Amino acid sequence: ATVSEAERFWRICQAIGDIAFAYAYSTVLIEIQSSPAENKAMKHASFVGVSTTTVFYLLCGCVGYAAFREHAPGDLLSGSGFDHPVWLLNVANVCMAIHLIGAYQVFAQPIFSLVESSCRQRWPEVKFVTMDHQITIPFLGGTSFQVNWFRVVWRSAYVAVTTVFATVLPFFNVLLALIGAASFWPLTVYFPIEMYIARAKVLKFSFSWMCLQALSLVCLLVSLVAAAGSVAGLIQSLKTYRPFKNEV
């Protein structure tokens, strides 16, 4: 089926949201605060990581569009209609699983830390929340480690709930674009710019201040456009979604 001009426009907006989600890693920046020497190392690591990510994302986007045009699937591995060679697809899926497991752990750590620290402050007398238990591993020479049962229960429940939601909701790319559009401007652009202005004491209405505010405004418009495209894509997906339709 031919994609209309309106649908093509909304898909472009949705793709902008996907890109914003891919680069909105501000939620983990708090976890890598360090001394000045390590700060320089992290700048270099961030540059290498973002550059590598950009190259791979551009390759996937360009190759996918060149092969499928506007019918490029959201998942090139499972939605493209080819299943050979099997070993290559299996290797790619394994690599994706390893990547997502690691990324999930990194992005979930601030949430874990926030909830656990808040619970300790709210219920300091509850041993289930605050007490660590020493567990000895048999047959390993008395090796032991500390376990907090509240942490085990809470984190396991969080993973289970998010897994159920991810399984039930089939609109992966649309939801990623919507989350990226909602989080990109405030977390990755607005707050860092305002913190830099306050820390560097940038004079109001100076040339630097105007440039920073212009950058913030442009990124806000990008986030709004991406959010609109994501909502349009979500509505379209809901219209065409048939969870119990039998394939013939």
JSON list of C-alpha atoms in Angstrom, two decimals:
[
{"chain": "A", "resi": 1, "resn": "ALA", "atom": "CA", "xyz": [0.00, 0.00, 0.00]},
{"chain": "A", "resi": 2, "resn": "THR", "atom": "CA", "xyz": [1.16, 3.48, -0.87]},
{"chain": "A", "resi": 3, "resn": "VAL", "atom": "CA", "xyz": [1.90, 5.73, 2.09]},
{"chain": "A", "resi": 4, "resn": "SER", "atom": "CA", "xyz": [0.16, 9.09, 1.91]},
{"chain": "A", "resi": 5, "resn": "GLU", "atom": "CA", "xyz": [2.01, 12.36, 2.27]},
{"chain": "A", "resi": 6, "resn": "ALA", "atom": "CA", "xyz": [0.35, 13.02, 5.63]},
{"chain": "A", "resi": 7, "resn": "GLU", "atom": "CA", "xyz": [1.34, 9.61, 6.99]},
{"chain": "A", "resi": 8, "resn": "ARG", "atom": "CA", "xyz": [4.87, 10.06, 5.69]},
{"chain": "A", "resi": 9, "resn": "PHE", "atom": "CA", "xyz": [5.10, 13.40, 7.51]},
{"chain": "A", "resi": 10, "resn": "TRP", "atom": "CA", "xyz": [3.90, 11.88, 10.80]},
{"chain": "A", "resi": 11, "resn": "ARG", "atom": "CA", "xyz": [6.36, 9.03, 10.42]},
{"chain": "A", "resi": 12, "resn": "ILE", "atom": "CA", "xyz": [9.19, 11.52, 9.99]},
{"chain": "A", "resi": 13, "resn": "CYS", "atom": "CA", "xyz": [8.07, 13.26, 13.18]},
{"chain": "A", "resi": 14, "resn": "GLN", "atom": "CA", "xyz": [7.92, 9.91, 14.96]},
{"chain": "A", "resi": 15, "resn": "ALA", "atom": "CA", "xyz": [11.45, 9.11, 13.75]},
{"chain": "A", "resi": 16, "resn": "ILE", "atom": "CA", "xyz": [12.63, 12.36, 15.31]},
{"chain": "A", "resi": 17, "resn": "GLY", "atom": "CA", "xyz": [11.21, 11.12, 18.60]},
{"chain": "A", "resi": 18, "resn": "ASP", "atom": "CA", "xyz": [13.09, 7.82, 18.21]},
{"chain": "A", "resi": 19, "resn": "ILE", "atom": "CA", "xyz": [16.31, 9.75, 17.65]},
{"chain": "A", "resi": 20, "resn": "ALA", "atom": "CA", "xyz": [15.62, 11.92, 20.70]},
{"chain": "A", "resi": 21, "resn": "PHE", "atom": "CA", "xyz": [15.08, 8.81, 22.83]},
{"chain": "A", "resi": 22, "resn": "ALA", "atom": "CA", "xyz": [18.33, 7.30, 21.56]},
{"chain": "A", "resi": 23, "resn": "TYR", "atom": "CA", "xyz": [20.35, 10.33, 22.66]},
{"chain": "A", "resi": 24, "resn": "ALA", "atom": "CA", "xyz": [18.49, 11.29, 25.84]},
{"chain": "A", "resi": 25, "resn": "TYR", "atom": "CA", "xyz": [20.86, 9.53, 28.23]},
{"chain": "A", "resi": 26, "resn": "SER", "atom": "CA", "xyz": [20.74, 12.38, 30.74]},
{"chain": "A", "resi": 27, "resn": "THR", "atom": "CA", "xyz": [19.07, 10.09, 33.29]},
{"chain": "A", "resi": 28, "resn": "VAL", "atom": "CA", "xyz": [22.35, 8.23, 33.80]},
{"chain": "A", "resi": 29, "resn": "LEU", "atom": "CA", "xyz": [24.62, 11.29, 33.95]},
{"chain": "A", "resi": 30, "resn": "ILE", "atom": "CA", "xyz": [24.07, 11.59, 37.70]},
{"chain": "A", "resi": 31, "resn": "GLU", "atom": "CA", "xyz": [25.46, 8.08, 38.10]},
{"chain": "A", "resi": 32, "resn": "ILE", "atom": "CA", "xyz": [28.82, 9.03, 36.47]},
{"chain": "A", "resi": 33, "resn": "GLN", "atom": "CA", "xyz": [29.65, 12.22, 38.35]},
{"chain": "A", "resi": 34, "resn": "SER", "atom": "CA", "xyz": [33.28, 12.11, 39.33]},
{"chain": "A", "resi": 35, "resn": "SER", "atom": "CA", "xyz": [36.44, 14.07, 40.04]},
{"chain": "A", "resi": 36, "resn": "PRO", "atom": "CA", "xyz": [37.94, 16.42, 37.39]},
{"chain": "A", "resi": 37, "resn": "ALA", "atom": "CA", "xyz": [40.44, 13.84, 36.12]},
{"chain": "A", "resi": 38, "resn": "GLU", "atom": "CA", "xyz": [37.75, 11.23, 35.61]},
{"chain": "A", "resi": 39, "resn": "ASN", "atom": "CA", "xyz": [35.49, 13.93, 34.21]},
{"chain": "A", "resi": 40, "resn": "LYS", "atom": "CA", "xyz": [37.92, 14.39, 31.32]},
{"chain": "A", "resi": 41, "resn": "ALA", "atom": "CA", "xyz": [37.94, 10.66, 30.72]},
{"chain": "A", "resi": 42, "resn": "MET", "atom": "CA", "xyz": [34.14, 10.60, 30.70]},
{"chain": "A", "resi": 43, "resn": "LYS", "atom": "CA", "xyz": [34.04, 13.40, 28.11]},
{"chain": "A", "resi": 44, "resn": "HIS", "atom": "CA", "xyz": [36.25, 11.31, 25.84]},
{"chain": "A", "resi": 45, "resn": "ALA", "atom": "CA", "xyz": [34.19, 8.16, 26.53]},
{"chain": "A", "resi": 46, "resn": "SER", "atom": "CA", "xyz": [30.94, 10.02, 25.82]},
{"chain": "A", "resi": 47, "resn": "PHE", "atom": "CA", "xyz": [32.34, 11.39, 22.57]},
{"chain": "A", "resi": 48, "resn": "VAL", "atom": "CA", "xyz": [33.44, 7.94, 21.39]},
{"chain": "A", "resi": 49, "resn": "GLY", "atom": "CA", "xyz": [30.17, 6.34, 22.50]},
{"chain": "A", "resi": 50, "resn": "VAL", "atom": "CA", "xyz": [27.91, 8.94, 20.86]},
{"chain": "A", "resi": 51, "resn": "SER", "atom": "CA", "xyz": [29.99, 8.92, 17.67]},
{"chain": "A", "resi": 52, "resn": "THR", "atom": "CA", "xyz": [29.83, 5.12, 17.42]},
{"chain": "A", "resi": 53, "resn": "THR", "atom": "CA", "xyz": [26.10, 5.14, 18.13]},
{"chain": "A", "resi": 54, "resn": "THR", "atom": "CA", "xyz": [25.54, 7.77, 15.46]},
{"chain": "A", "resi": 55, "resn": "VAL", "atom": "CA", "xyz": [27.40, 5.76, 12.83]},
{"chain": "A", "resi": 56, "resn": "PHE", "atom": "CA", "xyz": [25.46, 2.58, 13.58]},
{"chain": "A", "resi": 57, "resn": "TYR", "atom": "CA", "xyz": [22.08, 4.33, 13.73]},
{"chain": "A", "resi": 58, "resn": "LEU", "atom": "CA", "xyz": [22.72, 6.14, 10.45]},
{"chain": "A", "resi": 59, "resn": "LEU", "atom": "CA", "xyz": [23.76, 2.88, 8.79]},
{"chain": "A", "resi": 60, "resn": "CYS", "atom": "CA", "xyz": [20.61, 1.10, 10.02]},
{"chain": "A", "resi": 61, "resn": "GLY", "atom": "CA", "xyz": [18.38, 3.99, 8.97]},
{"chain": "A", "resi": 62, "resn": "CYS", "atom": "CA", "xyz": [19.94, 4.48, 5.54]},
{"chain": "A", "resi": 63, "resn": "VAL", "atom": "CA", "xyz": [20.15, 0.76, 4.72]},
{"chain": "A", "resi": 64, "resn": "GLY", "atom": "CA", "xyz": [16.60, 0.16, 5.94]},
{"chain": "A", "resi": 65, "resn": "TYR", "atom": "CA", "xyz": [15.21, 3.04, 3.88]},
{"chain": "A", "resi": 66, "resn": "ALA", "atom": "CA", "xyz": [17.22, 2.03, 0.82]},
{"chain": "A", "resi": 67, "resn": "ALA", "atom": "CA", "xyz": [15.87, -1.52, 1.05]},
{"chain": "A", "resi": 68, "resn": "PHE", "atom": "CA", "xyz": [12.25, -0.91, 2.06]},
{"chain": "A", "resi": 69, "resn": "ARG", "atom": "CA", "xyz": [11.63, 2.81, 1.44]},
{"chain": "A", "resi": 70, "resn": "GLU", "atom": "CA", "xyz": [8.60, 4.04, 3.44]},
{"chain": "A", "resi": 71, "resn": "HIS", "atom": "CA", "xyz": [7.65, 0.46, 4.31]},
{"chain": "A", "resi": 72, "resn": "ALA", "atom": "CA", "xyz": [10.75, -0.07, 6.43]},
{"chain": "A", "resi": 73, "resn": "PRO", "atom": "CA", "xyz": [9.70, -2.09, 9.52]},
{"chain": "A", "resi": 74, "resn": "GLY", "atom": "CA", "xyz": [10.33, -0.92, 13.04]},
{"chain": "A", "resi": 75, "resn": "ASP", "atom": "CA", "xyz": [12.32, -4.09, 13.72]},
{"chain": "A", "resi": 76, "resn": "LEU", "atom": "CA", "xyz": [14.63, -5.01, 10.85]},
{"chain": "A", "resi": 77, "resn": "LEU", "atom": "CA", "xyz": [15.28, -8.44, 12.35]},
{"chain": "A", "resi": 78, "resn": "SER", "atom": "CA", "xyz": [11.71, -9.71, 12.74]},
{"chain": "A", "resi": 79, "resn": "GLY", "atom": "CA", "xyz": [9.54, -7.37, 10.72]},
{"chain": "A", "resi": 80, "resn": "SER", "atom": "CA", "xyz": [11.31, -7.28, 7.38]},
{"chain": "A", "resi": 81, "resn": "GLY", "atom": "CA", "xyz": [9.95, -10.52, 5.97]},
{"chain": "A", "resi": 82, "resn": "PHE", "atom": "CA", "xyz": [13.21, -12.42, 5.55]},
{"chain": "A", "resi": 83, "resn": "ASP", "atom": "CA", "xyz": [14.39, -15.27, 7.75]},
{"chain": "A", "resi": 84, "resn": "HIS", "atom": "CA", "xyz": [17.65, -16.39, 6.14]},
{"chain": "A", "resi": 85, "resn": "PRO", "atom": "CA", "xyz": [20.40, -16.95, 6.99]},
{"chain": "A", "resi": 86, "resn": "VAL", "atom": "CA", "xyz": [19.05, -18.22, 10.29]},
{"chain": "A", "resi": 87, "resn": "TRP", "atom": "CA", "xyz": [22.41, -18.14, 12.08]},
{"chain": "A", "resi": 88, "resn": "LEU", "atom": "CA", "xyz": [22.89, -14.45, 11.27]},
{"chain": "A", "resi": 89, "resn": "LEU", "atom": "CA", "xyz": [19.46, -13.52, 12.62]},
{"chain": "A", "resi": 90, "resn": "ASN", "atom": "CA", "xyz": [20.07, -15.58, 15.77]},
{"chain": "A", "resi": 91, "resn": "VAL", "atom": "CA", "xyz": [23.43, -13.91, 16.38]},
{"chain": "A", "resi": 92, "resn": "ALA", "atom": "CA", "xyz": [21.88, -10.48, 15.88]},
{"chain": "A", "resi": 93, "resn": "ASN", "atom": "CA", "xyz": [19.03, -11.26, 18.29]},
{"chain": "A", "resi": 94, "resn": "VAL", "atom": "CA", "xyz": [21.48, -12.54, 20.92]},
{"chain": "A", "resi": 95, "resn": "CYS", "atom": "CA", "xyz": [23.58, -9.37, 20.59]},
{"chain": "A", "resi": 96, "resn": "MET", "atom": "CA", "xyz": [20.43, -7.25, 20.89]},
{"chain": "A", "resi": 97, "resn": "ALA", "atom": "CA", "xyz": [19.35, -9.13, 24.02]},
{"chain": "A", "resi": 98, "resn": "ILE", "atom": "CA", "xyz": [22.77, -8.63, 25.64]},
{"chain": "A", "resi": 99, "resn": "HIS", "atom": "CA", "xyz": [22.70, -4.93, 24.77]},
{"chain": "A", "resi": 100, "resn": "LEU", "atom": "CA", "xyz": [19.17, -4.39, 26.11]},
{"chain": "A", "resi": 101, "resn": "ILE", "atom": "CA", "xyz": [19.83, -6.28, 29.34]},
{"chain": "A", "resi": 102, "resn": "GLY", "atom": "CA", "xyz": [22.83, -4.06, 30.07]},
{"chain": "A", "resi": 103, "resn": "ALA", "atom": "CA", "xyz": [21.02, -0.88, 29.03]},
{"chain": "A", "resi": 104, "resn": "TYR", "atom": "CA", "xyz": [18.02, -1.83, 31.16]},
{"chain": "A", "resi": 105, "resn": "GLN", "atom": "CA", "xyz": [20.23, -2.19, 34.23]},
{"chain": "A", "resi": 106, "resn": "VAL", "atom": "CA", "xyz": [21.96, 1.15, 33.64]},
{"chain": "A", "resi": 107, "resn": "PHE", "atom": "CA", "xyz": [18.78, 3.14, 33.08]},
{"chain": "A", "resi": 108, "resn": "ALA", "atom": "CA", "xyz": [16.93, 1.44, 35.95]},
{"chain": "A", "resi": 109, "resn": "GLN", "atom": "CA", "xyz": [19.59, 2.15, 38.58]},
{"chain": "A", "resi": 110, "resn": "PRO", "atom": "CA", "xyz": [18.48, 5.78, 39.28]},
{"chain": "A", "resi": 111, "resn": "ILE", "atom": "CA", "xyz": [14.90, 4.56, 39.80]},
{"chain": "A", "resi": 112, "resn": "PHE", "atom": "CA", "xyz": [16.06, 1.78, 42.10]},
{"chain": "A", "resi": 113, "resn": "SER", "atom": "CA", "xyz": [18.23, 4.18, 44.08]},
{"chain": "A", "resi": 114, "resn": "LEU", "atom": "CA", "xyz": [15.46, 6.78, 44.43]},
{"chain": "A", "resi": 115, "resn": "VAL", "atom": "CA", "xyz": [12.83, 4.32, 45.66]},
{"chain": "A", "resi": 116, "resn": "GLU", "atom": "CA", "xyz": [15.16, 2.48, 48.04]},
{"chain": "A", "resi": 117, "resn": "SER", "atom": "CA", "xyz": [16.60, 5.63, 49.61]},
{"chain": "A", "resi": 118, "resn": "SER", "atom": "CA", "xyz": [13.11, 7.12, 49.99]},
{"chain": "A", "resi": 119, "resn": "CYS", "atom": "CA", "xyz": [11.84, 3.96, 51.69]},
{"chain": "A", "resi": 120, "resn": "ARG", "atom": "CA", "xyz": [14.79, 3.92, 54.09]},
{"chain": "A", "resi": 121, "resn": "GLN", "atom": "CA", "xyz": [14.08, 7.50, 55.10]},
{"chain": "A", "resi": 122, "resn": "ARG", "atom": "CA", "xyz": [10.35, 6.88, 55.46]},
{"chain": "A", "resi": 123, "resn": "TRP", "atom": "CA", "xyz": [10.58, 3.59, 57.38]},
{"chain": "A", "resi": 124, "resn": "PRO", "atom": "CA", "xyz": [13.97, 3.55, 59.13]},
{"chain": "A", "resi": 125, "resn": "GLU", "atom": "CA", "xyz": [12.70, 1.21, 61.86]},
{"chain": "A", "resi": 126, "resn": "VAL", "atom": "CA", "xyz": [11.47, -1.50, 59.47]},
{"chain": "A", "resi": 127, "resn": "LYS", "atom": "CA", "xyz": [14.19, -4.16, 59.29]},
{"chain": "A", "resi": 128, "resn": "PHE", "atom": "CA", "xyz": [12.79, -5.63, 56.07]},
{"chain": "A", "resi": 129, "resn": "VAL", "atom": "CA", "xyz": [13.66, -2.36, 54.36]},
{"chain": "A", "resi": 130, "resn": "THR", "atom": "CA", "xyz": [16.93, -1.44, 56.04]},
{"chain": "A", "resi": 131, "resn": "MET", "atom": "CA", "xyz": [18.64, -4.63, 57.15]},
{"chain": "A", "resi": 132, "resn": "ASP", "atom": "CA", "xyz": [21.18, -6.49, 55.00]},
{"chain": "A", "resi": 133, "resn": "HIS", "atom": "CA", "xyz": [21.56, -10.25, 55.46]},
{"chain": "A", "resi": 134, "resn": "GLN", "atom": "CA", "xyz": [24.77, -12.14, 54.88]},
{"chain": "A", "resi": 135, "resn": "ILE", "atom": "CA", "xyz": [24.36, -15.14, 52.61]},
{"chain": "A", "resi": 136, "resn": "THR", "atom": "CA", "xyz": [27.14, -17.73, 52.39]},
{"chain": "A", "resi": 137, "resn": "ILE", "atom": "CA", "xyz": [27.55, -19.59, 49.10]},
{"chain": "A", "resi": 138, "resn": "PRO", "atom": "CA", "xyz": [28.26, -23.30, 49.70]},
{"chain": "A", "resi": 139, "resn": "PHE", "atom": "CA", "xyz": [31.19, -25.07, 48.02]},
{"chain": "A", "resi": 140, "resn": "LEU", "atom": "CA", "xyz": [32.96, -21.74, 47.30]},
{"chain": "A", "resi": 141, "resn": "GLY", "atom": "CA", "xyz": [35.25, -21.55, 50.29]},
{"chain": "A", "resi": 142, "resn": "GLY", "atom": "CA", "xyz": [32.89, -19.60, 52.50]},
{"chain": "A", "resi": 143, "resn": "THR", "atom": "CA", "xyz": [32.29, -16.81, 49.98]},
{"chain": "A", "resi": 144, "resn": "SER", "atom": "CA", "xyz": [29.43, -14.60, 51.14]},
{"chain": "A", "resi": 145, "resn": "PHE", "atom": "CA", "xyz": [27.53, -11.54, 50.00]},
{"chain": "A", "resi": 146, "resn": "GLN", "atom": "CA", "xyz": [25.02, -9.09, 51.44]},
{"chain": "A", "resi": 147, "resn": "VAL", "atom": "CA", "xyz": [21.33, -9.37, 50.51]},
{"chain": "A", "resi": 148, "resn": "ASN", "atom": "CA", "xyz": [18.56, -6.91, 51.27]},
{"chain": "A", "resi": 149, "resn": "TRP", "atom": "CA", "xyz": [15.22, -8.67, 50.86]},
{"chain": "A", "resi": 150, "resn": "PHE", "atom": "CA", "xyz": [13.32, -5.45, 50.21]},
{"chain": "A", "resi": 151, "resn": "ARG", "atom": "CA", "xyz": [15.70, -4.71, 47.35]},
{"chain": "A", "resi": 152, "resn": "VAL", "atom": "CA", "xyz": [15.22, -8.21, 45.95]},
{"chain": "A", "resi": 153, "resn": "VAL", "atom": "CA", "xyz": [11.41, -8.05, 46.11]},
{"chain": "A", "resi": 154, "resn": "TRP", "atom": "CA", "xyz": [11.11, -4.47, 44.83]},
{"chain": "A", "resi": 155, "resn": "ARG", "atom": "CA", "xyz": [13.50, -4.86, 41.93]},
{"chain": "A", "resi": 156, "resn": "SER", "atom": "CA", "xyz": [12.04, -8.20, 40.90]},
{"chain": "A", "resi": 157, "resn": "ALA", "atom": "CA", "xyz": [8.52, -6.74, 40.95]},
{"chain": "A", "resi": 158, "resn": "TYR", "atom": "CA", "xyz": [9.67, -3.74, 38.89]},
{"chain": "A", "resi": 159, "resn": "VAL", "atom": "CA", "xyz": [11.25, -5.97, 36.26]},
{"chain": "A", "resi": 160, "resn": "ALA", "atom": "CA", "xyz": [8.18, -8.23, 36.16]},
{"chain": "A", "resi": 161, "resn": "VAL", "atom": "CA", "xyz": [5.74, -5.33, 35.75]},
{"chain": "A", "resi": 162, "resn": "THR", "atom": "CA", "xyz": [7.78, -3.60, 33.04]},
{"chain": "A", "resi": 163, "resn": "THR", "atom": "CA", "xyz": [8.19, -6.91, 31.21]},
{"chain": "A", "resi": 164, "resn": "VAL", "atom": "CA", "xyz": [4.42, -7.50, 31.25]},
{"chain": "A", "resi": 165, "resn": "PHE", "atom": "CA", "xyz": [3.75, -3.99, 29.93]},
{"chain": "A", "resi": 166, "resn": "ALA", "atom": "CA", "xyz": [6.37, -4.41, 27.21]},
{"chain": "A", "resi": 167, "resn": "THR", "atom": "CA", "xyz": [4.79, -7.73, 26.19]},
{"chain": "A", "resi": 168, "resn": "VAL", "atom": "CA", "xyz": [1.21, -6.47, 26.20]},
{"chain": "A", "resi": 169, "resn": "LEU", "atom": "CA", "xyz": [1.88, -3.21, 24.35]},
{"chain": "A", "resi": 170, "resn": "PRO", "atom": "CA", "xyz": [2.94, -3.96, 20.77]},
{"chain": "A", "resi": 171, "resn": "PHE", "atom": "CA", "xyz": [3.68, -0.38, 19.70]},
{"chain": "A", "resi": 172, "resn": "PHE", "atom": "CA", "xyz": [7.36, -0.41, 20.57]},
{"chain": "A", "resi": 173, "resn": "ASN", "atom": "CA", "xyz": [8.67, 2.27, 18.22]},
{"chain": "A", "resi": 174, "resn": "VAL", "atom": "CA", "xyz": [5.73, 4.60, 18.77]},
{"chain": "A", "resi": 175, "resn": "LEU", "atom": "CA", "xyz": [6.09, 4.43, 22.55]},
{"chain": "A", "resi": 176, "resn": "LEU", "atom": "CA", "xyz": [9.85, 4.96, 22.33]},
{"chain": "A", "resi": 177, "resn": "ALA", "atom": "CA", "xyz": [9.28, 8.04, 20.20]},
{"chain": "A", "resi": 178, "resn": "LEU", "atom": "CA", "xyz": [6.70, 9.40, 22.65]},
{"chain": "A", "resi": 179, "resn": "ILE", "atom": "CA", "xyz": [8.97, 8.82, 25.65]},
{"chain": "A", "resi": 180, "resn": "GLY", "atom": "CA", "xyz": [11.88, 10.37, 23.79]},
{"chain": "A", "resi": 181, "resn": "ALA", "atom": "CA", "xyz": [9.84, 13.43, 22.84]},
{"chain": "A", "resi": 182, "resn": "ALA", "atom": "CA", "xyz": [8.63, 13.88, 26.42]},
{"chain": "A", "resi": 183, "resn": "SER", "atom": "CA", "xyz": [12.05, 13.52, 28.06]},
{"chain": "A", "resi": 184, "resn": "PHE", "atom": "CA", "xyz": [14.44, 14.99, 25.51]},
{"chain": "A", "resi": 185, "resn": "TRP", "atom": "CA", "xyz": [13.85, 18.72, 25.91]},
{"chain": "A", "resi": 186, "resn": "PRO", "atom": "CA", "xyz": [13.45, 19.06, 29.71]},
{"chain": "A", "resi": 187, "resn": "LEU", "atom": "CA", "xyz": [16.16, 16.58, 30.76]},
{"chain": "A", "resi": 188, "resn": "THR", "atom": "CA", "xyz": [18.71, 16.78, 27.96]},
{"chain": "A", "resi": 189, "resn": "VAL", "atom": "CA", "xyz": [18.38, 20.43, 26.89]},
{"chain": "A", "resi": 190, "resn": "TYR", "atom": "CA", "xyz": [16.52, 22.78, 29.24]},
{"chain": "A", "resi": 191, "resn": "PHE", "atom": "CA", "xyz": [17.89, 21.80, 32.66]},
{"chain": "A", "resi": 192, "resn": "PRO", "atom": "CA", "xyz": [21.54, 21.41, 31.49]},
{"chain": "A", "resi": 193, "resn": "ILE", "atom": "CA", "xyz": [21.40, 24.80, 29.77]},
{"chain": "A", "resi": 194, "resn": "GLU", "atom": "CA", "xyz": [19.89, 26.51, 32.80]},
{"chain": "A", "resi": 195, "resn": "MET", "atom": "CA", "xyz": [22.44, 24.87, 35.11]},
{"chain": "A", "resi": 196, "resn": "TYR", "atom": "CA", "xyz": [25.29, 25.99, 32.85]},
{"chain": "A", "resi": 197, "resn": "ILE", "atom": "CA", "xyz": [23.92, 29.55, 32.77]},
{"chain": "A", "resi": 198, "resn": "ALA", "atom": "CA", "xyz": [23.71, 29.62, 36.57]},
{"chain": "A", "resi": 199, "resn": "ARG", "atom": "CA", "xyz": [27.12, 27.99, 37.09]},
{"chain": "A", "resi": 200, "resn": "ALA", "atom": "CA", "xyz": [28.97, 30.09, 34.50]},
{"chain": "A", "resi": 201, "resn": "LYS", "atom": "CA", "xyz": [27.05, 33.23, 35.49]},
{"chain": "A", "resi": 202, "resn": "VAL", "atom": "CA", "xyz": [26.10, 34.00, 31.88]},
{"chain": "A", "resi": 203, "resn": "LEU", "atom": "CA", "xyz": [24.67, 37.50, 31.70]},
{"chain": "A", "resi": 204, "resn": "LYS", "atom": "CA", "xyz": [21.03, 37.76, 30.74]},
{"chain": "A", "resi": 205, "resn": "PHE", "atom": "CA", "xyz": [20.43, 38.96, 27.17]},
{"chain": "A", "resi": 206, "resn": "SER", "atom": "CA", "xyz": [24.12, 38.57, 26.33]},
{"chain": "A", "resi": 207, "resn": "PHE", "atom": "CA", "xyz": [25.12, 36.90, 23.03]},
{"chain": "A", "resi": 208, "resn": "SER", "atom": "CA", "xyz": [25.88, 33.58, 24.75]},
{"chain": "A", "resi": 209, "resn": "TRP", "atom": "CA", "xyz": [22.62, 33.71, 26.69]},
{"chain": "A", "resi": 210, "resn": "MET", "atom": "CA", "xyz": [20.64, 34.41, 23.52]},
{"chain": "A", "resi": 211, "resn": "CYS", "atom": "CA", "xyz": [22.32, 31.52, 21.67]},
{"chain": "A", "resi": 212, "resn": "LEU", "atom": "CA", "xyz": [21.63, 29.10, 24.51]},
{"chain": "A", "resi": 213, "resn": "GLN", "atom": "CA", "xyz": [17.99, 30.16, 24.73]},
{"chain": "A", "resi": 214, "resn": "ALA", "atom": "CA", "xyz": [17.64, 29.84, 20.95]},
{"chain": "A", "resi": 215, "resn": "LEU", "atom": "CA", "xyz": [19.03, 26.30, 21.15]},
{"chain": "A", "resi": 216, "resn": "SER", "atom": "CA", "xyz": [16.58, 25.47, 23.92]},
{"chain": "A", "resi": 217, "resn": "LEU", "atom": "CA", "xyz": [13.66, 26.87, 21.90]},
{"chain": "A", "resi": 218, "resn": "VAL", "atom": "CA", "xyz": [14.61, 24.91, 18.77]},
{"chain": "A", "resi": 219, "resn": "CYS", "atom": "CA", "xyz": [14.88, 21.69, 20.76]},
{"chain": "A", "resi": 220, "resn": "LEU", "atom": "CA", "xyz": [11.50, 22.40, 22.38]},
{"chain": "A", "resi": 221, "resn": "LEU", "atom": "CA", "xyz": [9.94, 22.70, 18.92]},
{"chain": "A", "resi": 222, "resn": "VAL", "atom": "CA", "xyz": [11.62, 19.45, 17.89]},
{"chain": "A", "resi": 223, "resn": "SER", "atom": "CA", "xyz": [10.20, 17.69, 20.96]},
{"chain": "A", "resi": 224, "resn": "LEU", "atom": "CA", "xyz": [6.70, 19.04, 20.25]},
{"chain": "A", "resi": 225, "resn": "VAL", "atom": "CA", "xyz": [6.85, 17.91, 16.62]},
{"chain": "A", "resi": 226, "resn": "ALA", "atom": "CA", "xyz": [8.12, 14.48, 17.68]},
{"chain": "A", "resi": 227, "resn": "ALA", "atom": "CA", "xyz": [5.37, 14.17, 20.31]},
{"chain": "A", "resi": 228, "resn": "ALA", "atom": "CA", "xyz": [2.70, 15.05, 17.73]},
{"chain": "A", "resi": 229, "resn": "GLY", "atom": "CA", "xyz": [4.06, 12.45, 15.32]},
{"chain": "A", "resi": 230, "resn": "SER", "atom": "CA", "xyz": [4.18, 9.84, 18.09]},
{"chain": "A", "resi": 231, "resn": "VAL", "atom": "CA", "xyz": [0.57, 10.48, 19.12]},
{"chain": "A", "resi": 232, "resn": "ALA", "atom": "CA", "xyz": [-0.53, 10.26, 15.48]},
{"chain": "A", "resi": 233, "resn": "GLY", "atom": "CA", "xyz": [1.38, 7.01, 15.07]},
{"chain": "A", "resi": 234, "resn": "LEU", "atom": "CA", "xyz": [-0.13, 5.61, 18.28]},
{"chain": "A", "resi": 235, "resn": "ILE", "atom": "CA", "xyz": [-3.65, 6.43, 17.09]},
{"chain": "A", "resi": 236, "resn": "GLN", "atom": "CA", "xyz": [-2.96, 4.80, 13.73]},
{"chain": "A", "resi": 237, "resn": "SER", "atom": "CA", "xyz": [-1.52, 1.71, 15.43]},
{"chain": "A", "resi": 238, "resn": "LEU", "atom": "CA", "xyz": [-4.57, 1.40, 17.69]},
{"chain": "A", "resi": 239, "resn": "LYS", "atom": "CA", "xyz": [-6.86, 1.60, 14.67]},
{"chain": "A", "resi": 240, "resn": "THR", "atom": "CA", "xyz": [-5.06, -1.20, 12.85]},
{"chain": "A", "resi": 241, "resn": "TYR", "atom": "CA", "xyz": [-4.17, -3.38, 15.85]},
{"chain": "A", "resi": 242, "resn": "ARG", "atom": "CA", "xyz": [-5.91, -6.76, 15.87]},
{"chain": "A", "resi": 243, "resn": "PRO", "atom": "CA", "xyz": [-4.51, -8.79, 18.80]},
{"chain": "A", "resi": 244, "resn": "PHE", "atom": "CA", "xyz": [-6.77, -11.80, 18.23]},
{"chain": "A", "resi": 245, "resn": "LYS", "atom": "CA", "xyz": [-6.84, -11.83, 14.46]},
{"chain": "A", "resi": 246, "resn": "ASN", "atom": "CA", "xyz": [-5.95, -15.23, 13.04]},
{"chain": "A", "resi": 247, "resn": "GLU", "atom": "CA", "xyz": [-3.34, -15.24, 10.34]},
{"chain": "A", "resi": 248, "resn": "VAL", "atom": "CA", "xyz": [-4.31, -17.21, 7.24]}
]
